Amino acid sequence: MKNDLERARNFEKKYLPRVKKDEMPHFHVTGGVGWINDPNGFSVYQSEYHLFFQYYPYDVKWGPMHWGHVKTTDFIHWARLPCALAPDSPYDKDGCFSGGAVELHDGRQLLMYTGVKNTRRSNGTVVGTQTQCLAVGNGVDYFKYDKNPVLDAKDLPEGGNPIDFRDPKIWFENGLYYAVVGNRTADKSGSILLFESEDGFDWRFSSVLASCHNQFGKMWECPDFFELDGRHVLLTSPQDMSSMGLEFHPGNSTLCIIGSYDRERKHLIRSNTQAVDYGTDFYAMQTVKAIDGRRVMIAWMQSWETSGCKPDKLPFFGQMTLPRELSIKDGRLIQKPVHEIERFRSVKVGYENVIISDETNLQGVKGRFIDMTVTVRPGNKNQMYRYFKLNVAKDGEHVTMIRHKPENNTIRVDRSRSGFPHDIVNVRDFPIAAHDELKLRIIMDRYSLELFVNDGEQAASFVIYTPVMADSISFSSDGAAIIDVEKYELEV
Ligand code: FRU
C-alpha cells in the first residue's frame, strides 16, 4: 500500500513517453495512459488552473481510483503533472474518489476527496464506507492529513447514509471554507449537504442545501454550487434519472438547478431546472471561478453506460470536454467554449448565402480538428424547410449527422456510423428555442464532437471513434435552406 503512489508515478514515467500524439485528441484532457473519469479539484493555484481527475493508470478500465493531475494557463494547453493521490491509506484503501481543491492562505494547496474503505460483512457482502479526507501540497506533491477522515458518519444529518457520502467540492468565500457533498437520504434518493470550516481542516455540518425527493433521479453525485449572474446555481449528476420528455435522458444524467439562496436557512430555493448537456457523453461537471471572474466548467465527456465501448487499439480511455464559459440568460444556463480556443483558429473558410437542397459539399469545408459555425435560414420566407442536415466525420462508410427539424424544433445527433464497435446509445434528440435563424457551432478534436446551439442555449457532447481520415462535411435539406459557414482549422 505504502508505495502505491510511487508505483503509479514510475508507471507514468515509463509509459507516458510512449503515447503517440497522432492517437490523441489535441486539446482535450485525457489521462495519457489508463482510464479517467470525473474532473476533480478544478481550481486556481498560484495563478494557474489545476485539474485533477479520477484515474486508474494501469488499464483502460475503472479500477482503484487515483487522482491524475494536469495544469494550464489557457484552458487549451495542459501540462501533465505526476499522479497526485493513490489509494494507500487505511481510510481510502479502496479508492480516492472525487473531490475539490482550494488554495490556502499560507500558499499551500488543499485537496478534499472521498476516501472509500470496503469491509466484508458476515454474510459475505462487501460494503464501502465513504468519508471525506484531506491532502495538502505544493502543486505537485501531496501529503495526506494525519487526522483523516475529517467528515464521516457522525457528521451526517438524520437519515444520511455513510455508504453514499461523496464528492466534496470546496471553495473559500467571505472568510470561511465551504464544501458541498452528495449524500443518500432515507427516502433512497439524494441530497446535497453543506459543510463549513474556519481553517479548511476542522469541518462542521451546516445545512441540507437541496434535496432530490425522488424527483430528479436518485443519488446526486458530484455537486457544485456557485453564484452566477445574480442567481445561484447547483450542478449535480444524478444516478437513476427517469427520462422527462426530451429534457433528461435515463440513467446517469446531469441537472442544473437555478434559484436563489436563502442565506439564513442556507438553502437553495429552486426556480428553474434543466439538463446541463444534451449529448450522449457528459457527466460529473465541475467549475472554477477563473482569475478574470468567468465561471468555467469542465466535465467528463463520456457516459457510464457505454464506458466499455471503444476501439480495441485505443491506448487510453476517457476524456474531458473543452472548458466552457457559463452565464445565465432568460433563466437558462448558457455555455460557450472558452474564448481562448479562438486564438488557435487558422485557415478560415467562409461562405455566405449558399442555397442548400440536395447533398452539398463546399470547397475547403472539411476537417476533424475544427471550429465551425453554420447559420441556417429558410430559403423561402413563407416556407420552412422540413429538415436541415449537417453531416460531419464522413467518408463512404462513416457519418455523424446533426439534423434540425423545425416541425417540433428539435435537434437530432446520430453517431450510429461513427466508429463504435458495439451497438450502443447513438442518437439523441433535444428541444431548442425558435429563432429567425439557427446557429450550430461545432468543435471537433479527433475523437469528439461538441455542439453549441444558438450561442450556447444548448450544448451537446459526443464521443466519436470515426477514423480521422473520414473528414468530409456535407449539408442537405428537404425544402431549401440558406446557410452561412465560417470554418477554421484548430492548430493547437
Ligand atoms: C461519478 C462517480 C463519483 C465517484 C467517482 C468514482 O462519476 O461515481 O460519485 O466519486 O465517480 O470514480
Coordinates of C-alpha atoms and ligand atoms in Angstrom, one line a residue:
M1 CA 0.0 0.0 0.0
K2 CA 2.7 2.4 1.0
N3 CA 4.4 2.6 -2.3
D4 CA 1.2 2.9 -4.4
L5 CA 1.9 6.5 -5.4
E6 CA 5.5 5.7 -6.3
R7 CA 4.4 2.8 -8.4
A8 CA 1.9 5.0 -10.3
R9 CA 4.5 7.6 -10.9
N10 CA 7.0 5.1 -12.1
F11 CA 4.4 3.6 -14.4
E12 CA 3.7 7.1 -15.8
K13 CA 7.4 7.7 -16.3
K14 CA 7.7 4.6 -18.3
Y15 CA 4.6 4.6 -20.4
L16 CA 3.7 8.3 -20.9
P17 CA 6.6 8.9 -23.2
R18 CA 5.3 6.1 -25.5
V19 CA 2.0 7.9 -26.1
K20 CA 1.7 8.8 -29.7
K21 CA 0.4 12.3 -30.4
D22 CA -1.3 11.2 -33.5
E23 CA -3.5 8.9 -31.5
M24 CA -4.7 11.5 -29.0
P25 CA -7.0 14.5 -29.0
H26 CA -5.1 17.7 -29.4
F27 CA -6.6 19.9 -26.7
H28 CA -9.0 17.7 -24.7
V29 CA -7.6 16.4 -21.5
T30 CA -7.0 12.6 -21.3
G31 CA -5.0 10.5 -18.8
G32 CA -2.4 9.8 -21.5
V33 CA -2.4 6.3 -20.2
G34 CA -5.1 4.3 -18.5
W35 CA -8.6 5.3 -17.6
I36 CA -10.0 8.6 -16.4
N37 CA -13.5 9.7 -15.2
D38 CA -14.7 12.8 -13.2
P39 CA -12.8 16.1 -13.2
N40 CA -11.7 16.8 -9.7
G41 CA -10.2 19.9 -7.9
F42 CA -10.6 22.3 -10.8
S43 CA -9.3 25.4 -9.1
V44 CA -6.8 28.2 -9.2
Y45 CA -3.4 27.6 -7.5
Q46 CA -0.6 30.2 -7.7
S47 CA -2.2 31.8 -10.8
E48 CA -2.6 28.6 -12.8
Y49 CA -5.6 26.3 -13.3
H50 CA -5.2 22.9 -11.8
L51 CA -7.3 20.0 -12.8
F52 CA -7.2 16.6 -11.2
F53 CA -9.2 13.6 -12.3
Q54 CA -10.4 10.2 -11.3
Y55 CA -7.7 8.0 -12.7
Y56 CA -6.6 4.3 -13.0
P57 CA -3.2 4.4 -14.7
Y58 CA -2.8 0.7 -15.3
D59 CA -5.6 -0.2 -17.6
V60 CA -8.2 1.3 -19.9
K61 CA -11.0 0.4 -17.4
W62 CA -12.1 1.7 -14.0
G63 CA -10.0 0.4 -11.1
P64 CA -9.0 1.6 -7.6
M65 CA -9.2 5.3 -8.0
H66 CA -6.1 7.6 -8.0
W67 CA -6.0 11.3 -8.8
G68 CA -4.3 12.2 -12.0
H69 CA -3.1 15.8 -12.4
V70 CA -2.7 18.5 -15.1
K71 CA -2.5 22.3 -15.2
T72 CA -3.0 25.1 -17.6
T73 CA -2.9 28.8 -18.0
D74 CA -5.2 29.0 -21.1
F75 CA -7.6 26.0 -20.8
I76 CA -6.2 24.7 -24.1
H77 CA -2.6 23.6 -23.4
W78 CA -2.4 21.2 -20.4
A79 CA 0.9 20.3 -18.7
R80 CA 0.9 16.8 -17.3
L81 CA 2.0 16.5 -13.6
P82 CA 2.7 13.3 -11.7
C83 CA -0.1 11.3 -10.2
A84 CA -1.3 13.2 -7.1
L85 CA -3.0 10.7 -4.9
A86 CA -3.1 6.9 -4.7
P87 CA -5.4 4.7 -2.5
D88 CA -2.7 3.9 0.0
S89 CA -4.1 4.6 3.5
P90 CA -6.5 2.6 5.7
Y91 CA -9.3 5.1 5.2
D92 CA -9.0 5.3 1.4
K93 CA -7.6 1.8 0.6
D94 CA -10.4 1.2 -1.9
G95 CA -10.3 4.5 -3.7
C96 CA -9.6 8.2 -3.6
F97 CA -12.9 9.3 -5.1
S98 CA -13.9 12.7 -6.5
G99 CA -13.4 15.9 -4.7
G100 CA -12.2 19.5 -4.9
A101 CA -9.2 21.8 -4.2
V102 CA -8.6 25.3 -2.9
E103 CA -5.5 27.5 -2.3
L104 CA -4.9 28.0 1.4
H105 CA -3.9 31.4 2.8
D106 CA -0.4 30.1 3.6
G107 CA 0.2 29.3 0.0
R108 CA -0.4 25.5 0.2
Q109 CA -3.0 23.7 -1.9
L110 CA -5.7 21.7 0.0
L111 CA -7.4 18.8 -1.6
M112 CA -10.6 17.3 -0.2
Y113 CA -11.6 13.9 -1.6
T114 CA -13.8 10.9 -0.7
G115 CA -11.9 8.0 0.9
V116 CA -13.5 4.6 0.2
K117 CA -13.0 1.7 2.6
N118 CA -14.6 -1.6 1.9
T119 CA -15.5 -4.1 4.6
R120 CA -16.8 -7.6 4.3
R121 CA -20.0 -8.3 6.3
S122 CA -20.5 -11.7 7.9
N123 CA -23.0 -12.6 5.1
G124 CA -20.2 -12.1 2.6
T125 CA -21.4 -8.8 1.0
V126 CA -18.9 -6.0 0.7
V127 CA -19.9 -2.5 1.9
G128 CA -17.9 0.6 1.1
T129 CA -17.9 3.4 3.6
Q130 CA -17.3 6.8 2.3
T131 CA -15.6 9.6 4.3
Q132 CA -14.2 13.0 3.4
C133 CA -10.4 13.3 3.6
L134 CA -7.7 15.9 3.1
A135 CA -4.3 16.2 1.5
V136 CA -2.1 19.2 1.5
G137 CA 0.6 20.0 -1.1
N138 CA 2.7 22.4 -3.2
G139 CA 1.0 21.9 -6.6
V140 CA 2.9 18.7 -7.3
D141 CA 3.4 16.6 -4.2
Y142 CA 0.6 16.0 -1.6
F143 CA 0.6 14.6 1.9
K144 CA -2.5 13.1 3.4
Y145 CA -3.7 14.8 6.6
D146 CA -2.9 12.8 9.7
K147 CA -6.3 13.4 11.2
N148 CA -8.2 11.9 8.2
P149 CA -11.0 11.4 7.8
V150 CA -12.4 14.9 8.6
L151 CA -16.1 14.1 7.9
D152 CA -17.7 10.8 8.4
A153 CA -21.0 9.1 9.5
K154 CA -21.2 11.2 12.7
D155 CA -21.3 14.4 10.7
L156 CA -24.4 13.4 8.7
P157 CA -27.9 14.7 9.3
E158 CA -30.6 12.2 10.4
G159 CA -31.3 9.7 7.7
G160 CA -28.0 10.3 5.9
N161 CA -26.2 7.3 4.6
P162 CA -22.4 6.9 5.0
I163 CA -22.3 4.4 2.2
D164 CA -23.2 7.1 -0.3
F165 CA -21.5 10.2 1.0
R166 CA -19.1 11.6 -1.6
D167 CA -17.6 14.1 -4.0
P168 CA -16.9 17.3 -1.9
K169 CA -16.5 20.5 -3.9
I170 CA -14.7 23.1 -1.8
W171 CA -14.3 26.9 -2.0
F172 CA -13.5 29.9 0.1
E173 CA -15.9 32.8 0.5
N174 CA -16.3 35.7 2.9
G175 CA -13.8 34.3 5.5
L176 CA -15.0 30.7 5.5
Y177 CA -14.2 27.5 3.6
Y178 CA -17.3 25.6 2.3
A179 CA -17.9 22.2 1.0
V180 CA -20.9 20.7 -0.8
V181 CA -21.1 16.9 -0.6
G182 CA -23.6 14.4 -2.1
N183 CA -25.4 12.1 0.2
R184 CA -28.1 9.3 0.0
T185 CA -31.2 10.2 2.1
A186 CA -33.7 8.0 4.0
D187 CA -36.1 8.1 1.0
K188 CA -33.4 6.4 -1.0
S189 CA -32.8 9.4 -3.2
G190 CA -30.2 12.1 -2.6
S191 CA -29.4 15.5 -1.1
I192 CA -26.6 18.0 -1.2
L193 CA -25.1 18.8 2.2
L194 CA -23.2 22.0 3.1
F195 CA -20.3 21.9 5.5
E196 CA -18.2 24.8 6.8
S197 CA -14.7 25.4 8.2
E198 CA -12.7 28.3 9.5
D199 CA -9.3 26.8 8.6
G200 CA -10.1 24.2 5.9
F201 CA -9.1 21.4 8.3
D202 CA -11.8 21.4 11.0
W203 CA -15.2 20.9 9.4
R204 CA -18.8 21.0 10.7
F205 CA -22.2 20.2 9.2
S206 CA -24.1 23.4 8.2
S207 CA -27.3 22.6 6.3
V208 CA -29.1 20.5 3.7
L209 CA -28.6 22.8 0.7
A210 CA -31.0 20.9 -1.6
S211 CA -32.8 17.5 -1.7
C212 CA -33.9 15.3 -4.6
H213 CA -37.1 13.8 -3.0
N214 CA -37.0 11.2 -5.8
Q215 CA -37.8 13.8 -8.3
F216 CA -34.7 14.1 -10.4
G217 CA -33.0 10.7 -10.3
K218 CA -31.7 9.2 -7.0
M219 CA -28.3 9.7 -5.6
W220 CA -26.9 13.1 -6.6
E221 CA -23.2 12.8 -7.4
C222 CA -20.5 15.5 -7.9
P223 CA -22.3 18.7 -6.7
D224 CA -21.1 22.2 -7.5
F225 CA -22.6 25.4 -6.1
F226 CA -21.9 29.0 -7.1
E227 CA -23.3 32.4 -7.8
L228 CA -23.8 33.3 -11.5
D229 CA -25.2 36.5 -12.9
G230 CA -27.1 37.3 -9.7
R231 CA -28.6 33.8 -9.3
H232 CA -27.4 30.7 -7.5
V233 CA -26.7 27.5 -9.4
L234 CA -26.4 24.0 -8.2
L235 CA -25.0 21.5 -10.7
T236 CA -25.2 17.8 -9.9
S237 CA -25.1 14.5 -11.7
P238 CA -28.0 12.3 -10.7
Q239 CA -27.9 8.5 -10.9
D240 CA -31.0 6.6 -12.0
M241 CA -32.7 9.5 -13.7
S242 CA -36.0 8.8 -15.4
S243 CA -36.5 10.4 -18.8
M244 CA -38.6 13.5 -18.8
G245 CA -39.7 14.3 -22.3
L246 CA -36.6 15.2 -24.2
E247 CA -35.1 17.2 -21.3
F248 CA -33.5 14.4 -19.3
H249 CA -32.3 11.0 -20.5
P250 CA -32.5 8.0 -18.3
G251 CA -29.6 6.6 -16.2
N252 CA -26.7 8.8 -15.2
S253 CA -27.7 12.3 -16.2
T254 CA -27.0 15.9 -15.4
L255 CA -29.1 18.5 -13.6
C256 CA -28.8 22.3 -13.3
I257 CA -30.9 24.0 -10.7
I258 CA -31.1 27.8 -10.9
G259 CA -32.6 29.6 -8.0
S260 CA -32.0 31.9 -5.1
Y261 CA -30.0 31.3 -1.9
D262 CA -31.7 31.7 1.4
R263 CA -28.7 32.7 3.4
E264 CA -30.4 32.3 6.8
R265 CA -31.5 28.7 6.2
K266 CA -28.6 28.1 3.9
H267 CA -30.9 26.5 1.5
L268 CA -31.3 26.8 -2.3
I269 CA -34.8 27.9 -3.4
R270 CA -35.4 26.4 -6.9
S271 CA -36.7 28.4 -9.8
N272 CA -35.7 26.5 -12.9
T273 CA -34.3 23.1 -13.7
Q274 CA -32.7 21.8 -16.9
A275 CA -30.2 19.3 -18.2
V276 CA -26.7 20.6 -18.5
D277 CA -25.8 18.9 -21.8
Y278 CA -28.0 17.1 -24.3
G279 CA -25.4 14.8 -25.8
T280 CA -24.5 11.1 -25.2
D281 CA -21.3 11.9 -23.3
F282 CA -21.3 14.3 -20.5
Y283 CA -21.1 13.7 -16.7
A284 CA -19.7 14.9 -13.4
M285 CA -19.1 18.5 -14.4
Q286 CA -17.1 20.8 -12.1
T287 CA -16.4 24.6 -12.3
V288 CA -13.8 27.1 -11.4
K289 CA -14.0 30.8 -10.9
A290 CA -11.4 32.0 -13.3
I291 CA -8.9 34.7 -12.5
D292 CA -10.8 37.1 -14.7
G293 CA -14.1 36.3 -13.0
R294 CA -15.6 33.9 -15.6
R295 CA -17.2 30.8 -14.3
V296 CA -15.6 28.0 -16.4
M297 CA -17.0 24.4 -16.4
I298 CA -15.4 21.1 -17.5
A299 CA -16.9 17.6 -17.5
W300 CA -16.1 14.0 -18.2
M301 CA -17.0 13.6 -21.9
Q302 CA -18.3 10.1 -21.5
S303 CA -21.3 8.2 -20.3
W304 CA -21.0 5.5 -17.7
E305 CA -23.4 3.2 -19.6
T306 CA -21.1 3.0 -22.6
S307 CA -17.8 3.2 -20.8
G308 CA -16.6 -0.2 -22.0
C309 CA -17.1 0.7 -25.6
K310 CA -14.0 1.8 -27.6
P311 CA -11.9 0.6 -30.5
D312 CA -9.5 -2.2 -29.4
K313 CA -6.4 -0.3 -30.2
L314 CA -7.2 2.9 -28.3
P315 CA -4.4 3.3 -25.8
F316 CA -6.3 5.4 -23.3
F317 CA -9.9 5.7 -22.1
G318 CA -11.9 8.8 -21.1
Q319 CA -11.5 12.5 -22.0
M320 CA -12.7 15.8 -20.6
T321 CA -14.9 18.3 -22.5
L322 CA -13.5 21.6 -23.7
P323 CA -13.8 24.0 -20.8
R324 CA -16.9 26.2 -21.2
E325 CA -17.8 29.7 -20.0
L326 CA -21.1 29.8 -18.2
S327 CA -23.7 32.5 -18.0
I328 CA -27.5 32.8 -17.4
K329 CA -29.9 34.2 -19.9
D330 CA -33.7 34.2 -19.6
G331 CA -33.4 31.8 -16.7
R332 CA -31.3 29.2 -18.6
L333 CA -27.7 28.2 -18.4
I334 CA -25.7 29.3 -21.4
Q335 CA -22.4 27.5 -22.3
K336 CA -19.8 28.7 -24.7
P337 CA -16.4 27.2 -25.5
V338 CA -13.7 29.2 -23.6
H339 CA -12.8 32.2 -25.8
E340 CA -9.1 31.1 -25.7
I341 CA -9.9 28.5 -28.3
E342 CA -10.3 31.3 -30.9
R343 CA -6.6 32.0 -30.6
F344 CA -5.8 28.7 -32.2
R345 CA -8.1 29.1 -35.2
S346 CA -6.3 29.2 -38.6
V347 CA -7.1 28.8 -42.3
K348 CA -10.5 30.4 -42.4
V349 CA -13.0 29.2 -45.0
G350 CA -16.2 31.3 -45.3
Y351 CA -19.4 31.1 -47.3
E352 CA -22.4 33.3 -47.3
N353 CA -26.0 32.8 -48.5
V354 CA -25.4 29.3 -50.0
I355 CA -28.7 27.7 -51.1
I356 CA -28.8 24.1 -49.9
S357 CA -31.3 21.5 -51.1
D358 CA -29.5 18.4 -52.3
E359 CA -26.5 17.0 -50.6
T360 CA -23.8 19.7 -51.0
N361 CA -20.1 19.9 -50.3
L362 CA -18.4 23.2 -50.1
Q363 CA -14.8 23.6 -51.2
G364 CA -12.5 23.7 -48.2
V365 CA -15.1 22.8 -45.7
K366 CA -13.8 19.6 -44.1
G367 CA -11.7 18.5 -41.2
R368 CA -11.5 16.8 -37.8
F369 CA -9.8 19.5 -35.8
I370 CA -12.2 22.3 -36.4
D371 CA -14.2 25.2 -35.0
M372 CA -17.1 25.7 -37.4
T373 CA -20.3 27.8 -37.2
V374 CA -23.1 27.2 -39.6
T375 CA -26.0 29.6 -39.7
V376 CA -29.2 28.3 -41.3
R377 CA -32.2 30.3 -42.6
P378 CA -35.3 29.1 -44.5
G379 CA -34.7 29.5 -48.3
N380 CA -38.2 30.8 -48.7
K381 CA -39.6 33.2 -46.1
N382 CA -43.1 31.7 -46.2
Q383 CA -42.0 28.1 -46.3
M384 CA -39.7 26.5 -43.7
Y385 CA -37.5 23.6 -44.8
R386 CA -38.7 20.2 -43.4
Y387 CA -35.3 19.3 -42.2
F388 CA -31.7 20.6 -42.5
K389 CA -28.8 18.2 -42.1
L390 CA -25.1 18.8 -41.3
N391 CA -23.0 15.7 -41.8
V392 CA -19.5 15.5 -40.4
A393 CA -16.7 13.0 -40.0
K394 CA -17.8 11.5 -43.2
D395 CA -16.4 9.1 -45.8
G396 CA -18.1 6.3 -47.8
E397 CA -18.8 4.3 -44.6
H398 CA -18.9 6.8 -41.7
V399 CA -21.0 9.8 -40.9
T400 CA -22.1 11.8 -37.8
M401 CA -25.3 13.6 -38.5
I402 CA -26.8 16.7 -37.0
R403 CA -30.3 17.3 -38.1
H404 CA -32.7 20.2 -37.4
K405 CA -36.4 19.5 -37.7
P406 CA -38.4 22.8 -37.4
E407 CA -41.7 21.0 -37.1
N408 CA -41.1 20.2 -33.4
N409 CA -38.0 22.3 -33.1
T410 CA -35.6 19.6 -32.2
I411 CA -32.0 18.8 -33.0
R412 CA -31.1 15.1 -33.5
V413 CA -27.5 14.0 -33.4
D414 CA -26.9 10.5 -34.7
R415 CA -23.5 8.8 -34.3
S416 CA -24.6 5.3 -35.3
R417 CA -21.9 5.3 -38.0
S418 CA -19.1 6.9 -36.0
G419 CA -16.6 4.1 -35.4
F420 CA -18.1 2.3 -32.4
P421 CA -17.5 -1.5 -32.3
H422 CA -20.8 -2.1 -30.4
D423 CA -24.4 -1.1 -30.8
I424 CA -24.8 1.5 -28.0
V425 CA -26.9 4.6 -27.5
N426 CA -26.1 6.6 -30.6
V427 CA -29.0 9.0 -31.1
R428 CA -30.1 12.0 -29.0
D429 CA -33.0 14.3 -29.7
F430 CA -33.3 17.6 -27.8
P431 CA -35.5 20.6 -27.9
I432 CA -34.3 24.1 -28.9
A433 CA -35.9 27.5 -28.9
A434 CA -37.3 29.0 -32.0
H435 CA -35.3 31.9 -33.6
D436 CA -35.3 33.5 -37.0
E437 CA -32.2 31.6 -37.8
L438 CA -30.4 28.6 -36.4
K439 CA -26.8 28.7 -35.3
L440 CA -24.8 25.5 -35.0
R441 CA -21.2 25.7 -33.7
I442 CA -19.2 22.6 -33.6
I443 CA -15.8 21.9 -32.1
M444 CA -14.1 18.7 -33.2
D445 CA -10.9 17.2 -31.8
R446 CA -10.3 13.8 -33.4
Y447 CA -12.5 11.7 -31.1
S448 CA -15.2 14.2 -30.2
L449 CA -17.9 16.5 -31.4
E450 CA -19.2 19.3 -29.2
L451 CA -22.2 21.1 -30.4
F452 CA -23.3 24.5 -29.2
V453 CA -26.7 25.6 -30.5
N454 CA -27.8 29.3 -30.8
D455 CA -24.9 30.8 -29.0
G456 CA -24.8 28.2 -26.2
E457 CA -28.5 27.9 -25.4
Q458 CA -28.0 24.1 -25.6
A459 CA -24.7 22.2 -25.6
A460 CA -24.4 18.5 -26.6
S461 CA -21.2 16.4 -26.4
F462 CA -20.5 13.2 -28.2
V463 CA -17.5 10.9 -28.4
I464 CA -16.9 9.5 -31.8
Y465 CA -14.3 7.0 -32.9
T466 CA -14.5 7.5 -36.6
P467 CA -11.1 7.1 -38.3
V468 CA -9.5 10.5 -38.6
M469 CA -9.3 10.2 -42.4
A470 CA -13.1 10.5 -42.5
D471 CA -13.1 14.3 -42.6
S472 CA -15.6 15.2 -45.2
I473 CA -18.5 17.6 -44.3
S474 CA -21.8 18.0 -46.3
F475 CA -25.1 19.8 -46.0
S476 CA -28.6 18.9 -47.2
S477 CA -32.1 19.9 -46.6
D478 CA -35.7 19.0 -47.6
G479 CA -37.1 22.3 -48.8
A480 CA -34.5 25.0 -49.4
A481 CA -32.3 26.3 -46.7
I482 CA -29.8 29.2 -46.9
I483 CA -26.6 28.9 -45.0
D484 CA -23.5 30.9 -44.0
V485 CA -20.4 28.9 -43.0
E486 CA -17.4 30.0 -41.0
K487 CA -14.9 27.3 -40.6
Y488 CA -11.4 27.3 -39.0
E489 CA -8.8 24.6 -38.5
L490 CA -7.7 24.4 -34.9
E491 CA -4.0 24.2 -34.6
V492 CA -3.1 23.6 -31.0
Ligands
FRU1 C1 -19.2 9.8 -10.6 C2 -18.6 9.0 -9.5 C3 -18.4 9.7 -8.2 C4 -17.3 9.0 -7.6 C5 -16.4 8.6 -8.7 C6 -15.7 7.3 -8.6 O1 -18.9 9.6 -11.9 O2 -19.4 7.8 -9.3 O3 -19.6 9.8 -7.4 O4 -16.6 9.8 -6.6 O5 -17.3 8.6 -9.9 O6 -14.7 7.2 -9.6

